[in-house]
Coordinates of C-alpha atoms and ligand atoms in Angstrom, one line a residue:
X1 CA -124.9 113.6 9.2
X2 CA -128.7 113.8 8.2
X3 CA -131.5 116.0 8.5
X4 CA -135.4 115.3 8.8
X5 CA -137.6 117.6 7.3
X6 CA -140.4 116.6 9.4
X7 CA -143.4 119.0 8.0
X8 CA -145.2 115.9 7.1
X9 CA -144.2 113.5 10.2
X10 CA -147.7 113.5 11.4
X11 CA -149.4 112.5 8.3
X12 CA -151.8 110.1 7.6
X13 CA -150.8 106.6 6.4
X14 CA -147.0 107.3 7.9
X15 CA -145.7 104.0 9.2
X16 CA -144.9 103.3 12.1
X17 CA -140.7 104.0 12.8
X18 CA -140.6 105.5 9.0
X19 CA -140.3 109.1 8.6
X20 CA -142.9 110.7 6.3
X21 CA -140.4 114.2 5.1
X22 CA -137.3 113.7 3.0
X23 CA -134.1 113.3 4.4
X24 CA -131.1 115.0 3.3
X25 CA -127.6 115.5 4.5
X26 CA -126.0 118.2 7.0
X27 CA -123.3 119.4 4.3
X28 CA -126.5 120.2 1.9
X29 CA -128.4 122.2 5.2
X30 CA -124.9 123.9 5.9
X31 CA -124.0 122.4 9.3
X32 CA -120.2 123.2 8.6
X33 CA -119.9 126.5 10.7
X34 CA -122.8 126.5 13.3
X35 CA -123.1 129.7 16.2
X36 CA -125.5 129.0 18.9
X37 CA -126.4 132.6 20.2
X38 CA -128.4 132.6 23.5
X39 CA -129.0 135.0 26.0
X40 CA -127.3 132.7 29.2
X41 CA -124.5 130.1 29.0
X42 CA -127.0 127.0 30.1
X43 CA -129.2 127.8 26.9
X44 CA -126.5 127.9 24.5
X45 CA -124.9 124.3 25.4
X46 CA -127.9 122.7 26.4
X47 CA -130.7 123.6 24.0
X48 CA -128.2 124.4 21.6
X49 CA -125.1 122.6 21.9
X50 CA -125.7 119.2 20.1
X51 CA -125.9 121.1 16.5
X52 CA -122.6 123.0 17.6
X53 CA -121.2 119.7 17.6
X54 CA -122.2 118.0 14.9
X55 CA -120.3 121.0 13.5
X56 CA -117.3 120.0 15.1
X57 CA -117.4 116.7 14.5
X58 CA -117.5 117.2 10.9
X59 CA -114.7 119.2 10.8
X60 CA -116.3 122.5 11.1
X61 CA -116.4 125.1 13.1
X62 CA -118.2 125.6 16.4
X63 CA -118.9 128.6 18.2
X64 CA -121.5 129.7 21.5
X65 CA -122.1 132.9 21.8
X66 CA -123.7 134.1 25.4
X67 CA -125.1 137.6 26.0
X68 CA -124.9 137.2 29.5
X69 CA -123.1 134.8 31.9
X70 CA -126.2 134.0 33.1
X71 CA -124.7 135.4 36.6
X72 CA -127.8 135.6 38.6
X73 CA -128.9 132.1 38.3
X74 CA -128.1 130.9 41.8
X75 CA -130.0 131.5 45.1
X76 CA -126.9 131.1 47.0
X77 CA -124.2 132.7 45.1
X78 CA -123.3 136.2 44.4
X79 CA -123.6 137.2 40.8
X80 CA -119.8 138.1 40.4
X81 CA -119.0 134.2 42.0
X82 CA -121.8 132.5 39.8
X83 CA -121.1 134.3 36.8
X84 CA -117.1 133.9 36.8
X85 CA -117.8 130.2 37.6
X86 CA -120.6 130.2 34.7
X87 CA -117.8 131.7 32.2
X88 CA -115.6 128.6 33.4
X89 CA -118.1 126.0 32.5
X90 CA -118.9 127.2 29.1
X91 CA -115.0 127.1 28.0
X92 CA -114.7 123.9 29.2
X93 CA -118.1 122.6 28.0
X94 CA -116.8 124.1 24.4
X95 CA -113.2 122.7 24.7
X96 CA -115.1 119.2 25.3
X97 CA -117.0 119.9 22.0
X98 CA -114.2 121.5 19.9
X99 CA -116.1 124.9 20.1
X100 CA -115.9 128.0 21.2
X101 CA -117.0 129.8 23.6
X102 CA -117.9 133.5 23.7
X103 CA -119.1 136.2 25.2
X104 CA -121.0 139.8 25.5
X105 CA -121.7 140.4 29.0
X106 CA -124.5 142.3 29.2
X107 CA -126.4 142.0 32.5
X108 CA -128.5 138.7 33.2
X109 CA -132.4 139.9 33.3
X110 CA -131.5 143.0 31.8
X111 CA -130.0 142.4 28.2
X112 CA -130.6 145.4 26.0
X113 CA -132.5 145.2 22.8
X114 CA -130.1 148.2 21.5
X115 CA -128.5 149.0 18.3
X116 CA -125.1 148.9 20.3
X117 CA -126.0 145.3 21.5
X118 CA -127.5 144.2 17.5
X119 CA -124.3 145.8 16.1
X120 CA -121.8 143.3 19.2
X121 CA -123.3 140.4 17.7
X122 CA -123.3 141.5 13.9
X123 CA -119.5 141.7 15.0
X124 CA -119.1 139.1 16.6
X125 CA -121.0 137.1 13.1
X126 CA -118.3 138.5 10.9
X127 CA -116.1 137.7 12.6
X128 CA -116.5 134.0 13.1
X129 CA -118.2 133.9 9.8
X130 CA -121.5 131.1 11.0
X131 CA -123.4 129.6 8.0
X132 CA -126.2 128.4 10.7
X133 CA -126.7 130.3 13.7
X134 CA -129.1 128.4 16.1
X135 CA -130.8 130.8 18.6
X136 CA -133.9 131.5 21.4
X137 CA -137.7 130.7 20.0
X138 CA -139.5 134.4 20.3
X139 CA -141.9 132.2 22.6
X140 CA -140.3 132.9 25.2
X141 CA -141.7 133.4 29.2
X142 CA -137.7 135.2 29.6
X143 CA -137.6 138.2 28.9
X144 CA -133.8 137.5 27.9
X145 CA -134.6 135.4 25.4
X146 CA -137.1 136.8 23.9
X147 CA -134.6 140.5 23.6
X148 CA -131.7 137.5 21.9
X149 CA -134.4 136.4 19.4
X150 CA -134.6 140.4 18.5
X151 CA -130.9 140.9 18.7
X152 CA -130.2 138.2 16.5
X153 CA -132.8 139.0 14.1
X154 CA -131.5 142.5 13.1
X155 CA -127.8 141.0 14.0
X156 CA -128.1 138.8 11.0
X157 CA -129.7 141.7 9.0
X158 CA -126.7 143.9 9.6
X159 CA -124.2 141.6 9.2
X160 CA -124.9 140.8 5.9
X161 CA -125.5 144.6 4.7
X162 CA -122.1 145.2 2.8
X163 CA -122.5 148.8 2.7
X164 CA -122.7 148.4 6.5
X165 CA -119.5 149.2 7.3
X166 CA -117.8 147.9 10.4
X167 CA -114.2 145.9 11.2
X168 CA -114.8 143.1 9.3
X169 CA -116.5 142.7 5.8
X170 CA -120.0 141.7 5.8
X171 CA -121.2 138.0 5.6
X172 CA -124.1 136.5 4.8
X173 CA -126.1 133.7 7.2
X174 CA -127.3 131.1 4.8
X175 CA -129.8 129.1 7.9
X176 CA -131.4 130.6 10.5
X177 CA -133.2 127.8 13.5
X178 CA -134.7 127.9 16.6
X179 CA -133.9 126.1 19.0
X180 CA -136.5 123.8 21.1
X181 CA -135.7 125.1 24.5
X182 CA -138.0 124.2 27.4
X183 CA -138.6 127.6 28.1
X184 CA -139.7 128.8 24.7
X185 CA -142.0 126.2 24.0
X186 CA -145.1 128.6 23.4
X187 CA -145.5 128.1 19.6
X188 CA -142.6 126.4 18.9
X189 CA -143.2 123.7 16.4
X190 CA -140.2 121.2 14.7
X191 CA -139.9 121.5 10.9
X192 CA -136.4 120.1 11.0
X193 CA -135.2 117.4 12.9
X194 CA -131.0 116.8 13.5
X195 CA -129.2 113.4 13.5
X196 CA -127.0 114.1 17.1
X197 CA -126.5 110.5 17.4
X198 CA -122.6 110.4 16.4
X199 CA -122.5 113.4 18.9
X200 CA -125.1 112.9 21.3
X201 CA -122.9 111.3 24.6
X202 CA -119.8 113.6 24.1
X203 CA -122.8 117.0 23.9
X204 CA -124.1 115.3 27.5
X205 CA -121.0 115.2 28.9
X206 CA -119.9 118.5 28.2
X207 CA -122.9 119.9 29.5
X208 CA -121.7 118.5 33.0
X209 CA -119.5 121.0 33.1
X210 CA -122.3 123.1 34.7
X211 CA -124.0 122.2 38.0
X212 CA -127.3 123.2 37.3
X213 CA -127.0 120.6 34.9
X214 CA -127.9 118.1 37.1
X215 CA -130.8 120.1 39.2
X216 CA -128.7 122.3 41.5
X217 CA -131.1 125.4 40.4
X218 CA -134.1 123.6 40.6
X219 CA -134.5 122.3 36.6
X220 CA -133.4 119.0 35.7
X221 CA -131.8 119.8 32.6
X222 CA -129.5 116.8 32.4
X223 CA -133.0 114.4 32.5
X224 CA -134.9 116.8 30.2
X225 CA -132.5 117.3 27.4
X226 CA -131.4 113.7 27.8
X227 CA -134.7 112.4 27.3
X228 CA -135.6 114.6 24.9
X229 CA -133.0 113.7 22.1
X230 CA -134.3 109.8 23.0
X231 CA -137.7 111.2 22.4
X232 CA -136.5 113.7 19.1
X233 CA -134.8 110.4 17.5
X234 CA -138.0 108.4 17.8
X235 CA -140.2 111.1 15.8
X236 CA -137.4 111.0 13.4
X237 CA -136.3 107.6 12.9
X238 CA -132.6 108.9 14.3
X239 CA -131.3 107.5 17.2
X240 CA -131.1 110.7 18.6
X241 CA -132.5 114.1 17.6
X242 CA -133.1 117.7 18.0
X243 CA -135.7 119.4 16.7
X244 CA -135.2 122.7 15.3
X245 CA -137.5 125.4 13.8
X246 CA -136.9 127.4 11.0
X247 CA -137.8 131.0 10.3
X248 CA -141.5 131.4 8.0
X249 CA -139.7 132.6 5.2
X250 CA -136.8 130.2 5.4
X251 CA -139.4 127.3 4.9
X252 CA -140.4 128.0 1.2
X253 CA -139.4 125.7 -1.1
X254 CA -139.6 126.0 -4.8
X255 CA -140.2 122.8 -6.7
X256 CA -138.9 123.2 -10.4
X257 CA -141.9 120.9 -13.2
X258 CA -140.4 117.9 -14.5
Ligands
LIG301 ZN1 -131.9 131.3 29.7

């Protein structure tokens, strides 16, 4: 499993097909135990998904996380029927994916940036114990997504506190990515680009396990998402991708003198 830093893709003199950043491997970026956290079931397996599975297939853990079950996403449903048959899809999308699938289920368009909602998910950290947690781009037109990216932030805060004192002991997030998600895109930029190819046809099909995968809502996520790991691999001389961004303060390096 690799990983593109791909700071420098656009550079000057690149050549064509070769990736300009340095490659190095998932173990090294701590893709053993990856969460995806996201505010509706659809987000977490379909912008999320494929670096929960390389997880998996590595023989690490997997877990999805949803804060809602996404239950008023149809125009014909009723939330109770949508959301019941959403909560279906995502454990069978996970099983597919050797993942879990969880959930807090606050209501869809109206999940609370609370302290009670940051402390569910600073439980729900320790207890599944992520080293990468993938989660929603702050750039954001949802107003769901943009409350996840603040759960999550202060989430990951208090889950590592050890003087925080809650069920289980604390734990300590070593990665923190965003995930490039068509409806966060304002700002987002890729810093780090994942090798899904090993993964990418069995993350697809899992995703089928929703219908609005295939348009029934109104977005084709199935073409989008499909095309965009084609599109992700070519920037990254994979032959598939996702592009993932990292946190400002998780992209310092510090370069030792010979
Ligand atoms: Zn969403």
């Amino acid at each position: 499993m690799a990983l593109s830093s791909g700071a420098k893709l656009a550079s000057a003199g690149q050549l064509p097909g070769q990736s300009a950043g340095k490659t190095s491997s998932g173990e090294e970026k701590d893709f053993s135990n990856v969460m995806a956290i996201a505010a509706h079931p659809g987000d977490a397996f379909f912008a999320m998904g494929a670096p929960v599975a390389v997880a998996t297939h590595a023989g690490g853990q997997g877990s999805l996380l949803s804060l809602s079950l996404g239950e008023r996403g149809s125009p014909k449903m009723s939330a109770e029927q949508y959301g019941a048959g959403q909560r279906e899809a995502a454990e069978k999308a996970a099983a597919a994916i050797g993942a879990k699938a969880l959930f807090l289920t606050y209501p869809d368009g109206e999940i609370p940036v609370t302290e009670e909602a940051k402390f569910a998910v600073c439980d729900v950290i320790r207890q599944y114990k992520p080293s990468t947690i993938v989660t929603h781009w702050k750039g954001s037109w949802h107003k769901d997504h943009r409350a996840c990216y603040d759960i999550v932030d202060d989430a990951i805060f208090y889950a590592g506190l050890p003087a925080l004192v809650r069920k289980d002991p604390a734990h300590g997030v070593r990665k923190l990515f965003f995930a490039d998600n068509w409806e966060d895109a304002t700002g987002f930029a890729a810093d780090t680009y994942l090798d899904i190819t090993a993964v990418c046809e069995g993350w697809l099909n899992a995703c089928g396990a929703f219908p609005m995968w295939r348009g029934e809502t109104g977005f084709r996520y199935n073409d989008y998402y499909g095309s965009m790991a084609v599109a992700r691999g070519c920037l990254s001389n994979f032959k598939r991708a996702v592009a993932l961004m990292s946190p400002e303060e998780q992209r310092v390096e510090r370069v030792r003198a010979l």
